[in-house]
Tab-separated table of C-alpha atoms in Angstrom:
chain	number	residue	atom	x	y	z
X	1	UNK	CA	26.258	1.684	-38.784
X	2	UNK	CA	23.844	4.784	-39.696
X	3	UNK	CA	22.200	3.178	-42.313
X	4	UNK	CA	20.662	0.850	-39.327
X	5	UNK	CA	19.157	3.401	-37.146
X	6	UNK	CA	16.068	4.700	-37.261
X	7	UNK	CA	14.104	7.969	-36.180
X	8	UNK	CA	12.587	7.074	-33.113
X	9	UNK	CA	9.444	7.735	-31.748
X	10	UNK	CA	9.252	10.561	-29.668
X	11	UNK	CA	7.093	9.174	-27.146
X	12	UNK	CA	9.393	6.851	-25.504
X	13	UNK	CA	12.842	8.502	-26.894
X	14	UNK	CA	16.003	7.038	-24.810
X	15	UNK	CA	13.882	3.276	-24.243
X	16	UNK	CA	13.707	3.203	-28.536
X	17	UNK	CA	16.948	4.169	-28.848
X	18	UNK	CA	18.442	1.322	-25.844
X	19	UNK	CA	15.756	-1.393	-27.514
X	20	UNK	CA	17.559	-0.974	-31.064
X	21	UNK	CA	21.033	-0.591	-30.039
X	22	UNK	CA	19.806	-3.904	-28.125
X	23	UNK	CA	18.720	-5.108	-31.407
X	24	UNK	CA	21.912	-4.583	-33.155
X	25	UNK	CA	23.625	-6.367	-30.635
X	26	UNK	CA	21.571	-9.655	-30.962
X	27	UNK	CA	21.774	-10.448	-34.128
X	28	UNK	CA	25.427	-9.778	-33.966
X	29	UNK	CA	25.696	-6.301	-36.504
X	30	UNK	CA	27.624	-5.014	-33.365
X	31	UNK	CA	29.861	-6.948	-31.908
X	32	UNK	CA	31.638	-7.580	-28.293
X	33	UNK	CA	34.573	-4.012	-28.505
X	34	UNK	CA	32.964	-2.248	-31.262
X	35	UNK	CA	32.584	1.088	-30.651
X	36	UNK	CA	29.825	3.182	-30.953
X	37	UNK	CA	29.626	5.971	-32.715
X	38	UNK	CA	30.003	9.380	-30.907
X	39	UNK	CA	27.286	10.735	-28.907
X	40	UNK	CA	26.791	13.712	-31.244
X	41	UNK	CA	26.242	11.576	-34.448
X	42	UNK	CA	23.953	9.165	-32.521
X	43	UNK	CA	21.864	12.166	-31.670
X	44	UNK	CA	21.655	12.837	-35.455
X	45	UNK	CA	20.863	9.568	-36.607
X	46	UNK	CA	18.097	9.148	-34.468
X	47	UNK	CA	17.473	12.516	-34.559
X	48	UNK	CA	17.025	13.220	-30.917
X	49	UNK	CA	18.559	15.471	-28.260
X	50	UNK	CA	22.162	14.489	-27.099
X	51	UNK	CA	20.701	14.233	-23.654
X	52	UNK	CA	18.406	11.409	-24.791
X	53	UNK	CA	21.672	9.177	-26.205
X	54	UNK	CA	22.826	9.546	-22.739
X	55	UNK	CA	20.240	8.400	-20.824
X	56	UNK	CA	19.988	5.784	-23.065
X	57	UNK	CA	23.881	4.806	-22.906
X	58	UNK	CA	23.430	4.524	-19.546
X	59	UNK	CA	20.666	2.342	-19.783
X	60	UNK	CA	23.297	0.353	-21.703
X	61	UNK	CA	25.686	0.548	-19.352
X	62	UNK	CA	23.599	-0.606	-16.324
X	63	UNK	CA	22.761	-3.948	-18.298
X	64	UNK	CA	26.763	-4.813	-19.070
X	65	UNK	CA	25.857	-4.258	-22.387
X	66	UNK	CA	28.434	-1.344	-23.328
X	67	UNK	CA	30.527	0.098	-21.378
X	68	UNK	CA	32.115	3.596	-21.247
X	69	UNK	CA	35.695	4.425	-21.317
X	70	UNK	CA	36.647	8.130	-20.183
X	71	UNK	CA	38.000	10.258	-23.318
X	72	UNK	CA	37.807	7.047	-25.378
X	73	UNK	CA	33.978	6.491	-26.362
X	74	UNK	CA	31.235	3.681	-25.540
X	75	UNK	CA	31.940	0.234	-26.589
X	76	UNK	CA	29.981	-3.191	-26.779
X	77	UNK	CA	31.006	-5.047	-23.565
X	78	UNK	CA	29.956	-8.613	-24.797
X	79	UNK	CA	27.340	-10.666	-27.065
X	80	UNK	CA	23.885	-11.582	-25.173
X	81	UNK	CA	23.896	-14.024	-22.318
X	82	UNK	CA	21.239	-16.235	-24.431
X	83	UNK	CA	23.936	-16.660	-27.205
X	84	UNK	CA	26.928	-17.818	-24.807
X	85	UNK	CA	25.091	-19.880	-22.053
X	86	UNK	CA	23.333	-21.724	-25.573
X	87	UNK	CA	26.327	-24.497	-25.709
X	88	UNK	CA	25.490	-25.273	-22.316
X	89	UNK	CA	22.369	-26.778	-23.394
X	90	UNK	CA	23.231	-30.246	-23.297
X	91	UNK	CA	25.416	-30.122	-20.562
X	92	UNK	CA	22.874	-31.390	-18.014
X	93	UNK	CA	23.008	-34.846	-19.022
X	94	UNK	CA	26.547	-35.833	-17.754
X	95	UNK	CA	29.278	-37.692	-18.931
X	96	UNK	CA	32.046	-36.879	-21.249
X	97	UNK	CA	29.750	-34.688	-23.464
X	98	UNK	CA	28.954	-32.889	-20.784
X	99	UNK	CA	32.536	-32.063	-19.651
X	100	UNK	CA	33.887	-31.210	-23.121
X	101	UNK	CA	30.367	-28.531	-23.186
X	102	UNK	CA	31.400	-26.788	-20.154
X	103	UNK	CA	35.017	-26.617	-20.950
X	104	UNK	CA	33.342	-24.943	-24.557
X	105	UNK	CA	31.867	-22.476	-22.877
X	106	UNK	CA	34.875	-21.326	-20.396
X	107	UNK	CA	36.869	-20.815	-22.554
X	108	UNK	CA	34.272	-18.377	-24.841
X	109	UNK	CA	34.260	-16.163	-21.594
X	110	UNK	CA	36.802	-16.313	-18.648
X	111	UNK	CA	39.887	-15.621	-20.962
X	112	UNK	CA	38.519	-12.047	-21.383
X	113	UNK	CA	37.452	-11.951	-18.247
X	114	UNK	CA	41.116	-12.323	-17.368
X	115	UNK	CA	41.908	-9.563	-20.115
X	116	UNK	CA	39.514	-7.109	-18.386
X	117	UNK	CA	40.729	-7.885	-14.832
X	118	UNK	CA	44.284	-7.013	-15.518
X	119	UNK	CA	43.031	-3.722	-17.287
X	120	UNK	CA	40.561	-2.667	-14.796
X	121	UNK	CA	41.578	-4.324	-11.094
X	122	UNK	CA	42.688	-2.036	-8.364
X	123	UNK	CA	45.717	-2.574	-6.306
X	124	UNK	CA	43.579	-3.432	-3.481
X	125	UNK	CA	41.546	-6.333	-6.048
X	126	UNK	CA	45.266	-7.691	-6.972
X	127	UNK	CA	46.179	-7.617	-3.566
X	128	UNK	CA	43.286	-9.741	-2.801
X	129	UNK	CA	43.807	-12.162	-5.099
X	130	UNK	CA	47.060	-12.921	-3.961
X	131	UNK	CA	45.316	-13.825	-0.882
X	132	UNK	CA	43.696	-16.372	-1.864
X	133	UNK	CA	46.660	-18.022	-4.262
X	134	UNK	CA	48.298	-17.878	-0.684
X	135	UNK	CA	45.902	-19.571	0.779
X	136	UNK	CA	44.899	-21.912	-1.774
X	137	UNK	CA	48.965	-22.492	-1.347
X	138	UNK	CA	49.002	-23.059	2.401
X	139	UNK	CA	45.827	-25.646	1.941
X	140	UNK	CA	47.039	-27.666	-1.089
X	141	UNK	CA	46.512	-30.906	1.106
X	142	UNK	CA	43.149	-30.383	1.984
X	143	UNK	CA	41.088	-31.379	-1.031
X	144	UNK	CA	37.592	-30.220	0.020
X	145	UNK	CA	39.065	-26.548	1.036
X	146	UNK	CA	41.506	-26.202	-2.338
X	147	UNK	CA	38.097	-26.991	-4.440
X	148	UNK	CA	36.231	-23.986	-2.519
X	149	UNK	CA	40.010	-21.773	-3.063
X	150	UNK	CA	40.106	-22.723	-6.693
X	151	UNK	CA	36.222	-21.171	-7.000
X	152	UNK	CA	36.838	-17.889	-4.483
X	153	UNK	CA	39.735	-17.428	-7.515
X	154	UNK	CA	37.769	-17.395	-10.491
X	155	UNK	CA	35.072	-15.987	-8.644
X	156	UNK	CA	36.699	-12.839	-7.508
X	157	UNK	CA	37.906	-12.893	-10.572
X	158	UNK	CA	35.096	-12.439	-12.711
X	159	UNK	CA	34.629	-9.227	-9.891
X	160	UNK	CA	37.281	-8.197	-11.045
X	161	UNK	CA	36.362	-7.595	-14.578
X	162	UNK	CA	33.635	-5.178	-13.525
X	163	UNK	CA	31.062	-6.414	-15.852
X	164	UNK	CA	27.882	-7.475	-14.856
X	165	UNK	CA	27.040	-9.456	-17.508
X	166	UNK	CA	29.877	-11.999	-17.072
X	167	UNK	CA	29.469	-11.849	-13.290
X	168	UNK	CA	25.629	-13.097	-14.040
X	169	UNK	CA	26.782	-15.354	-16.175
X	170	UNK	CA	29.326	-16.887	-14.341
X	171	UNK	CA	27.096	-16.747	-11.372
X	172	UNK	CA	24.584	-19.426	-13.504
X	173	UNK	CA	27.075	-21.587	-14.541
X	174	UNK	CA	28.945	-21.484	-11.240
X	175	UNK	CA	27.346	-25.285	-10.113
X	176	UNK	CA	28.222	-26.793	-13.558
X	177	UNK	CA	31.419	-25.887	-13.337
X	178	UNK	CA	31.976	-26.712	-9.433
X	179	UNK	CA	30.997	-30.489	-10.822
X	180	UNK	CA	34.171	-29.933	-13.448
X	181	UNK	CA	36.447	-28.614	-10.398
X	182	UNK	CA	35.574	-31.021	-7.963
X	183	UNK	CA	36.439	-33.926	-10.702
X	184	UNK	CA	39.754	-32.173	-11.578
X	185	UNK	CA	40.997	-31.176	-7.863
X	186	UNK	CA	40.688	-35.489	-6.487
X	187	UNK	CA	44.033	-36.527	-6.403
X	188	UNK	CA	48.285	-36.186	-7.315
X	189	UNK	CA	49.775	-33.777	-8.637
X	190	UNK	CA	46.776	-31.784	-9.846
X	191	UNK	CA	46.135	-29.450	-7.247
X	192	UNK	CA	49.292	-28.201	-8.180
X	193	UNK	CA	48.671	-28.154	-11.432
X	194	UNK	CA	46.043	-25.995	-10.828
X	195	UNK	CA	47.531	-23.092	-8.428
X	196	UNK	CA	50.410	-22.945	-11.268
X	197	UNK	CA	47.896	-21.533	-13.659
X	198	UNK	CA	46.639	-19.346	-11.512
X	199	UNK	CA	50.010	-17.876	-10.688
X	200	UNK	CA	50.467	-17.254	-14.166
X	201	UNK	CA	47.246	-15.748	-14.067
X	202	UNK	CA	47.794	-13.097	-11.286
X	203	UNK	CA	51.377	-13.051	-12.964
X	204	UNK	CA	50.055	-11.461	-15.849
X	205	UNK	CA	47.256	-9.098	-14.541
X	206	UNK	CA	50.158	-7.824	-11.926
X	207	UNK	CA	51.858	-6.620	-15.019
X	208	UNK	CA	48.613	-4.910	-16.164
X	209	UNK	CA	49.160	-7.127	-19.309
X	210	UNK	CA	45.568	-7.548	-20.803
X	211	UNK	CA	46.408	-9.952	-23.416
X	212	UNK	CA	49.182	-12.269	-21.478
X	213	UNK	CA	46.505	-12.520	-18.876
X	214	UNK	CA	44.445	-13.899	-21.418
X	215	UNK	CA	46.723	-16.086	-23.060
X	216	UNK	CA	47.447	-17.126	-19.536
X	217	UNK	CA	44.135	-18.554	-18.499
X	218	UNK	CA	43.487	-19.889	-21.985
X	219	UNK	CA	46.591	-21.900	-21.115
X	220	UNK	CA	45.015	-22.963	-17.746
X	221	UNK	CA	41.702	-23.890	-19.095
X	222	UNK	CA	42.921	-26.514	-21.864
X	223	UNK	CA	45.119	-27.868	-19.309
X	224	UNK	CA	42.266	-28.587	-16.574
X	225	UNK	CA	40.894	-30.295	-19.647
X	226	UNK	CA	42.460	-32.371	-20.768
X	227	UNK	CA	43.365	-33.704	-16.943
X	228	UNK	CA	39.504	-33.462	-16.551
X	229	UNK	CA	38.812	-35.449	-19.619
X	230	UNK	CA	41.980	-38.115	-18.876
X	231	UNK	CA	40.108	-39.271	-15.085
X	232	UNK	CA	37.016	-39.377	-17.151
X	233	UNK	CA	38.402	-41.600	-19.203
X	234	UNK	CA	40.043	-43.927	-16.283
X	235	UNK	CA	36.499	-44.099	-14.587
């Protein structure tokens, strides 16, 4: 990665160093969990101060960008916001297309936003969300409330994860994919369907299991698919 840095300019120090590292993670050279180099061989690369890499890490950090793990090192949280909310472009326009976009771009982000929750969420945050699995348990009947529990899920959720780029970018996708839920969570059996995966969900991030979590709501996403895409079909 040295050979991409370059001596910064010594008037603005940290914001040179944040807008290349910015750079780098743009056009894709670093990558969502690479890890950045230590702060000590930054500092030489750019030749500036340690003290300047920090500032500018944190920066980083405010933005989602990277994030830092405690006696581990800095790593690239995810890829730009521009880059996964792109597929989405279409989307507008309804109808089947627009389902099968959506569905794209779920399943690009909430499986490792699933991954993070179980490795990040407090016993109070798992607590919580069994709360609302109870509640979305108690209400399965009641097919305006379970559409608002199935959102307070993935919501809370994507709190969970700590990350405040895939909070944002839930947060702008959150209508699109209400449409989706709302089409799912009509009628039979589905409602079930649906608190199922989410108890394999919580399941998973209970057992501080990072990758069955993930696994788990990949599993849940291609089923509310293809029942999604089925009524489509039928209407």
């Amino acid at each position: 990665m040295h050979r991409l840095l370059k001596e910064v300019r010594k008037e603005k120090i940290f914001e040179d160093i944040v807008r290349q590292i910015r750079r780098l993670i743009k056009t894709g050279k670093l990558k969502a969990g690479d890890k950045l180099p230590p702060e000590r061989d930054l500092a030489g690369a750019f030749k500036v101060s340690r003290a300047s890499v920090r500032e500018a890490i944190r920066v980083l950090e405010s933005s989602g960008l990277v994030r830092t793990r405690v006696g581990d090192g800095t790593y690239v949280e995810t890829t730009s916001l521009e880059n996964l909310v792109k597929p989405l472009a279409t989307a507008v326009a309804g109808g089947r297309e627009s389902l099968m976009e959506i569905f794209a771009v779920r399943k690009m982000f909430e499986p490792h936003l699933a991954y993070l929750a179980a490795e990040r969420a407090t016993v109070d945050e798992v607590l919580e969300l069994k709360r609302i699995l109870s509640h979305q348990r108690k209400e399965l009947g009641n097919q305006e409330l379970v559409t608002e529990i199935d959102y307070s899920f993935h919501l809370f959720l994507a709190k969970m994860a700590k990350s405040r780029v895939f909070l944002n970018l839930y947060n702008t996708l959150a209508t699109l994919i209400n449409q989706t839920r709302e089409e799912f969570l009509q009628e039979g059996d589905r409602p079930q369907k649906s608190l199922d995966g989410h108890e394999e969900i919580l399941l998973a991030i209970e057992k501080r299991d990072p990758a069955l979590a993930r696994k788990a709501m990949s599993n849940h996403l291609r089923n509310i698919e293809r029942e999604a895409l089925r009524a489509d079909r039928k209407s």
